[in-house]
Amino acid sequence: MRVINLWNLSMLFAMILFLPFSGYTQNLDSLAAEIKSSTEDTAGVNYVNVIFKLIGRKKPQLSKQFALENLALAKKLNYKDGIANSYWQIGGIYRVLRESVKAIEYLKASGEMFIELKKISLASAVFNELGIAYRNKADLAGSVASHQKAVDLAT
């Protein structure tokens, strides 16, 4: 396994910082290439999930591709935190793409995994987003139930 070295990490952060000031698409493509060459361990899985929380939903097709690859890596490493976070990111991307059925599938899996991992505040956030996905699907009962679960977990 290869660990992300400090140079790669600093270059990725620099790209994120200067993203608003230069060619947005070009920087995202460069960032994607850097991510692809840098993620081969659990730290890499975490790092990619953080990046896509920041920028992933602005360019959902590219984000979906890398989020699915990141999920495959997390599964290969049997890294449950990474799997749960990847499910969350993928579900959010599908929600942005208005693919509610897939969004609901991934968000449910993420929320349940976070509960298993005893990461209740993250589970609450996921169930809140799941409520939005149900609302987008025009499923009021599912939306209310998911939002209520988020509240129950948070209290």
PDB file of C-alpha atoms in Angstrom:
ATOM      1  CA  MET A   1       0.000   0.000   0.000  1.00  0.00           C
ATOM      2  CA  ARG A   2       1.148   3.513  -0.743  1.00  0.00           C
ATOM      3  CA  VAL A   3       0.544   6.348   1.671  1.00  0.00           C
ATOM      4  CA  ILE A   4      -0.380   9.795   0.415  1.00  0.00           C
ATOM      5  CA  ASN A   5       2.797  11.791   0.750  1.00  0.00           C
ATOM      6  CA  LEU A   6       2.943  15.366   2.006  1.00  0.00           C
ATOM      7  CA  TRP A   7       3.624  16.771  -1.475  1.00  0.00           C
ATOM      8  CA  ASN A   8       0.485  15.203  -2.979  1.00  0.00           C
ATOM      9  CA  LEU A   9      -1.564  16.352  -0.003  1.00  0.00           C
ATOM     10  CA  SER A  10      -0.319  19.942  -0.253  1.00  0.00           C
ATOM     11  CA  MET A  11      -0.913  20.020  -4.022  1.00  0.00           C
ATOM     12  CA  LEU A  12      -4.491  18.826  -3.584  1.00  0.00           C
ATOM     13  CA  PHE A  13      -5.201  21.451  -0.934  1.00  0.00           C
ATOM     14  CA  ALA A  14      -3.653  24.144  -3.155  1.00  0.00           C
ATOM     15  CA  MET A  15      -5.935  23.097  -6.019  1.00  0.00           C
ATOM     16  CA  ILE A  16      -8.959  23.323  -3.744  1.00  0.00           C
ATOM     17  CA  LEU A  17      -7.944  26.752  -2.427  1.00  0.00           C
ATOM     18  CA  PHE A  18      -7.391  28.227  -5.880  1.00  0.00           C
ATOM     19  CA  LEU A  19     -10.366  26.495  -7.509  1.00  0.00           C
ATOM     20  CA  PRO A  20     -12.610  29.585  -7.400  1.00  0.00           C
ATOM     21  CA  PHE A  21      -9.925  31.817  -8.910  1.00  0.00           C
ATOM     22  CA  SER A  22      -9.032  29.872 -12.020  1.00  0.00           C
ATOM     23  CA  GLY A  23     -10.366  27.433 -14.607  1.00  0.00           C
ATOM     24  CA  TYR A  24     -12.883  25.486 -12.524  1.00  0.00           C
ATOM     25  CA  THR A  25     -13.236  22.473 -14.814  1.00  0.00           C
ATOM     26  CA  GLN A  26      -9.528  22.222 -15.538  1.00  0.00           C
ATOM     27  CA  ASN A  27      -8.706  22.232 -11.816  1.00  0.00           C
ATOM     28  CA  LEU A  28     -11.349  19.611 -11.044  1.00  0.00           C
ATOM     29  CA  ASP A  29      -9.922  17.389 -13.761  1.00  0.00           C
ATOM     30  CA  SER A  30      -6.399  17.874 -12.378  1.00  0.00           C
ATOM     31  CA  LEU A  31      -7.680  17.186  -8.886  1.00  0.00           C
ATOM     32  CA  ALA A  32      -9.383  14.023 -10.090  1.00  0.00           C
ATOM     33  CA  ALA A  33      -6.152  12.825 -11.724  1.00  0.00           C
ATOM     34  CA  GLU A  34      -4.199  13.522  -8.533  1.00  0.00           C
ATOM     35  CA  ILE A  35      -6.765  11.690  -6.427  1.00  0.00           C
ATOM     36  CA  LYS A  36      -6.658   8.681  -8.710  1.00  0.00           C
ATOM     37  CA  SER A  37      -2.888   8.382  -8.277  1.00  0.00           C
ATOM     38  CA  SER A  38      -2.852   9.060  -4.529  1.00  0.00           C
ATOM     39  CA  THR A  39      -5.476   6.894  -2.858  1.00  0.00           C
ATOM     40  CA  GLU A  40      -4.457   3.404  -1.916  1.00  0.00           C
ATOM     41  CA  ASP A  41      -5.073   3.288   1.842  1.00  0.00           C
ATOM     42  CA  THR A  42      -7.641   4.279   4.468  1.00  0.00           C
ATOM     43  CA  ALA A  43      -6.196   7.793   4.741  1.00  0.00           C
ATOM     44  CA  GLY A  44      -6.710   8.166   1.014  1.00  0.00           C
ATOM     45  CA  VAL A  45     -10.322   7.005   1.314  1.00  0.00           C
ATOM     46  CA  ASN A  46     -10.941   9.581   4.058  1.00  0.00           C
ATOM     47  CA  TYR A  47      -9.211  12.296   2.071  1.00  0.00           C
ATOM     48  CA  VAL A  48     -11.267  11.699  -1.067  1.00  0.00           C
ATOM     49  CA  ASN A  49     -14.492  11.729   0.958  1.00  0.00           C
ATOM     50  CA  VAL A  50     -13.558  15.108   2.477  1.00  0.00           C
ATOM     51  CA  ILE A  51     -12.746  16.557  -0.944  1.00  0.00           C
ATOM     52  CA  PHE A  52     -16.044  15.431  -2.383  1.00  0.00           C
ATOM     53  CA  LYS A  53     -17.921  16.885   0.575  1.00  0.00           C
ATOM     54  CA  LEU A  54     -16.366  20.215  -0.407  1.00  0.00           C
ATOM     55  CA  ILE A  55     -16.638  20.147  -4.190  1.00  0.00           C
ATOM     56  CA  GLY A  56     -18.163  16.876  -5.292  1.00  0.00           C
ATOM     57  CA  ARG A  57     -21.730  17.968  -5.858  1.00  0.00           C
ATOM     58  CA  LYS A  58     -20.726  20.890  -8.092  1.00  0.00           C
ATOM     59  CA  LYS A  59     -19.704  18.486 -10.850  1.00  0.00           C
ATOM     60  CA  PRO A  60     -21.796  15.405 -10.064  1.00  0.00           C
ATOM     61  CA  GLN A  61     -20.898  13.156 -13.011  1.00  0.00           C
ATOM     62  CA  LEU A  62     -17.153  13.356 -12.304  1.00  0.00           C
ATOM     63  CA  SER A  63     -17.836  13.095  -8.586  1.00  0.00           C
ATOM     64  CA  LYS A  64     -19.978   9.993  -9.040  1.00  0.00           C
ATOM     65  CA  GLN A  65     -17.218   8.227 -10.954  1.00  0.00           C
ATOM     66  CA  PHE A  66     -14.594   8.894  -8.288  1.00  0.00           C
ATOM     67  CA  ALA A  67     -16.960   8.292  -5.387  1.00  0.00           C
ATOM     68  CA  LEU A  68     -17.783   4.842  -6.787  1.00  0.00           C
ATOM     69  CA  GLU A  69     -14.067   4.098  -7.202  1.00  0.00           C
ATOM     70  CA  ASN A  70     -13.469   5.314  -3.649  1.00  0.00           C
ATOM     71  CA  LEU A  71     -16.253   3.011  -2.421  1.00  0.00           C
ATOM     72  CA  ALA A  72     -14.608   0.069  -4.186  1.00  0.00           C
ATOM     73  CA  LEU A  73     -11.302   0.892  -2.475  1.00  0.00           C
ATOM     74  CA  ALA A  74     -12.976   1.208   0.950  1.00  0.00           C
ATOM     75  CA  LYS A  75     -14.650  -2.177   0.426  1.00  0.00           C
ATOM     76  CA  LYS A  76     -11.362  -3.746  -0.700  1.00  0.00           C
ATOM     77  CA  LEU A  77      -9.738  -2.464   2.501  1.00  0.00           C
ATOM     78  CA  ASN A  78     -12.815  -3.510   4.542  1.00  0.00           C
ATOM     79  CA  TYR A  79     -12.811   0.045   5.905  1.00  0.00           C
ATOM     80  CA  LYS A  80     -16.293   0.495   7.346  1.00  0.00           C
ATOM     81  CA  ASP A  81     -16.009   4.247   8.086  1.00  0.00           C
ATOM     82  CA  GLY A  82     -14.880   4.799   4.504  1.00  0.00           C
ATOM     83  CA  ILE A  83     -17.706   2.659   3.148  1.00  0.00           C
ATOM     84  CA  ALA A  84     -20.323   4.559   5.182  1.00  0.00           C
ATOM     85  CA  ASN A  85     -18.932   7.931   4.104  1.00  0.00           C
ATOM     86  CA  SER A  86     -18.719   6.810   0.480  1.00  0.00           C
ATOM     87  CA  TYR A  87     -22.341   5.650   0.578  1.00  0.00           C
ATOM     88  CA  TRP A  88     -23.271   9.081   1.957  1.00  0.00           C
ATOM     89  CA  GLN A  89     -21.364  10.930  -0.769  1.00  0.00           C
ATOM     90  CA  ILE A  90     -22.787   8.738  -3.541  1.00  0.00           C
ATOM     91  CA  GLY A  91     -26.313   9.113  -2.154  1.00  0.00           C
ATOM     92  CA  GLY A  92     -25.884  12.875  -2.054  1.00  0.00           C
ATOM     93  CA  ILE A  93     -24.616  12.942  -5.620  1.00  0.00           C
ATOM     94  CA  TYR A  94     -27.603  10.891  -6.796  1.00  0.00           C
ATOM     95  CA  ARG A  95     -29.889  13.264  -4.870  1.00  0.00           C
ATOM     96  CA  VAL A  96     -28.371  16.243  -6.715  1.00  0.00           C
ATOM     97  CA  LEU A  97     -28.827  14.352  -9.997  1.00  0.00           C
ATOM     98  CA  ARG A  98     -32.503  13.802  -9.011  1.00  0.00           C
ATOM     99  CA  GLU A  99     -32.074  10.017  -9.127  1.00  0.00           C
ATOM    100  CA  SER A 100     -34.104   9.579  -5.958  1.00  0.00           C
ATOM    101  CA  VAL A 101     -34.332   5.772  -5.917  1.00  0.00           C
ATOM    102  CA  LYS A 102     -30.538   5.380  -6.011  1.00  0.00           C
ATOM    103  CA  ALA A 103     -30.068   8.274  -3.581  1.00  0.00           C
ATOM    104  CA  ILE A 104     -32.417   6.631  -1.089  1.00  0.00           C
ATOM    105  CA  GLU A 105     -30.670   3.268  -1.438  1.00  0.00           C
ATOM    106  CA  TYR A 106     -27.208   4.671  -0.718  1.00  0.00           C
ATOM    107  CA  LEU A 107     -28.332   7.079   2.009  1.00  0.00           C
ATOM    108  CA  LYS A 108     -30.223   4.321   3.873  1.00  0.00           C
ATOM    109  CA  ALA A 109     -27.152   2.094   3.747  1.00  0.00           C
ATOM    110  CA  SER A 110     -24.961   4.925   5.006  1.00  0.00           C
ATOM    111  CA  GLY A 111     -27.264   5.858   7.861  1.00  0.00           C
ATOM    112  CA  GLU A 112     -27.605   2.276   9.064  1.00  0.00           C
ATOM    113  CA  MET A 113     -23.845   1.761   8.852  1.00  0.00           C
ATOM    114  CA  PHE A 114     -23.176   4.903  10.885  1.00  0.00           C
ATOM    115  CA  ILE A 115     -25.585   3.604  13.532  1.00  0.00           C
ATOM    116  CA  GLU A 116     -23.695   0.279  13.617  1.00  0.00           C
ATOM    117  CA  LEU A 117     -20.437   2.217  13.963  1.00  0.00           C
ATOM    118  CA  LYS A 118     -22.009   4.248  16.803  1.00  0.00           C
ATOM    119  CA  LYS A 119     -21.484   7.502  14.889  1.00  0.00           C
ATOM    120  CA  ILE A 120     -24.879   8.847  15.808  1.00  0.00           C
ATOM    121  CA  SER A 121     -24.409  12.493  14.792  1.00  0.00           C
ATOM    122  CA  LEU A 122     -23.335  11.395  11.302  1.00  0.00           C
ATOM    123  CA  ALA A 123     -26.274   8.992  11.106  1.00  0.00           C
ATOM    124  CA  SER A 124     -28.585  11.855  12.047  1.00  0.00           C
ATOM    125  CA  ALA A 125     -27.163  14.040   9.256  1.00  0.00           C
ATOM    126  CA  VAL A 126     -27.568  11.223   6.739  1.00  0.00           C
ATOM    127  CA  PHE A 127     -31.189  10.564   7.744  1.00  0.00           C
ATOM    128  CA  ASN A 128     -31.893  14.278   7.364  1.00  0.00           C
ATOM    129  CA  GLU A 129     -30.546  14.143   3.804  1.00  0.00           C
ATOM    130  CA  LEU A 130     -32.524  10.952   3.249  1.00  0.00           C
ATOM    131  CA  GLY A 131     -35.656  12.918   4.164  1.00  0.00           C
ATOM    132  CA  ILE A 132     -34.819  15.406   1.408  1.00  0.00           C
ATOM    133  CA  ALA A 133     -34.353  12.551  -1.084  1.00  0.00           C
ATOM    134  CA  TYR A 134     -37.780  11.161  -0.157  1.00  0.00           C
ATOM    135  CA  ARG A 135     -39.295  14.629  -0.558  1.00  0.00           C
ATOM    136  CA  ASN A 136     -37.712  14.897  -4.027  1.00  0.00           C
ATOM    137  CA  LYS A 137     -39.395  11.585  -4.847  1.00  0.00           C
ATOM    138  CA  ALA A 138     -42.719  13.036  -3.601  1.00  0.00           C
ATOM    139  CA  ASP A 139     -42.877  10.460  -0.796  1.00  0.00           C
ATOM    140  CA  LEU A 140     -44.125  12.577   2.108  1.00  0.00           C
ATOM    141  CA  ALA A 141     -44.394   9.648   4.540  1.00  0.00           C
ATOM    142  CA  GLY A 142     -40.817   8.565   3.843  1.00  0.00           C
ATOM    143  CA  SER A 143     -39.622  12.148   4.186  1.00  0.00           C
ATOM    144  CA  VAL A 144     -41.335  12.695   7.543  1.00  0.00           C
ATOM    145  CA  ALA A 145     -40.143   9.312   8.875  1.00  0.00           C
ATOM    146  CA  SER A 146     -36.524  10.017   7.861  1.00  0.00           C
ATOM    147  CA  HIS A 147     -36.535  13.521   9.327  1.00  0.00           C
ATOM    148  CA  GLN A 148     -38.072  12.160  12.533  1.00  0.00           C
ATOM    149  CA  LYS A 149     -35.364   9.487  12.730  1.00  0.00           C
ATOM    150  CA  ALA A 150     -32.747  12.233  12.303  1.00  0.00           C
ATOM    151  CA  VAL A 151     -34.308  14.176  15.184  1.00  0.00           C
ATOM    152  CA  ASP A 152     -34.579  11.061  17.370  1.00  0.00           C
ATOM    153  CA  LEU A 153     -30.924  10.242  16.791  1.00  0.00           C
ATOM    154  CA  ALA A 154     -29.840  13.810  17.522  1.00  0.00           C
ATOM    155  CA  THR A 155     -31.644  13.966  20.857  1.00  0.00           C
TER     156      THR A 155
END
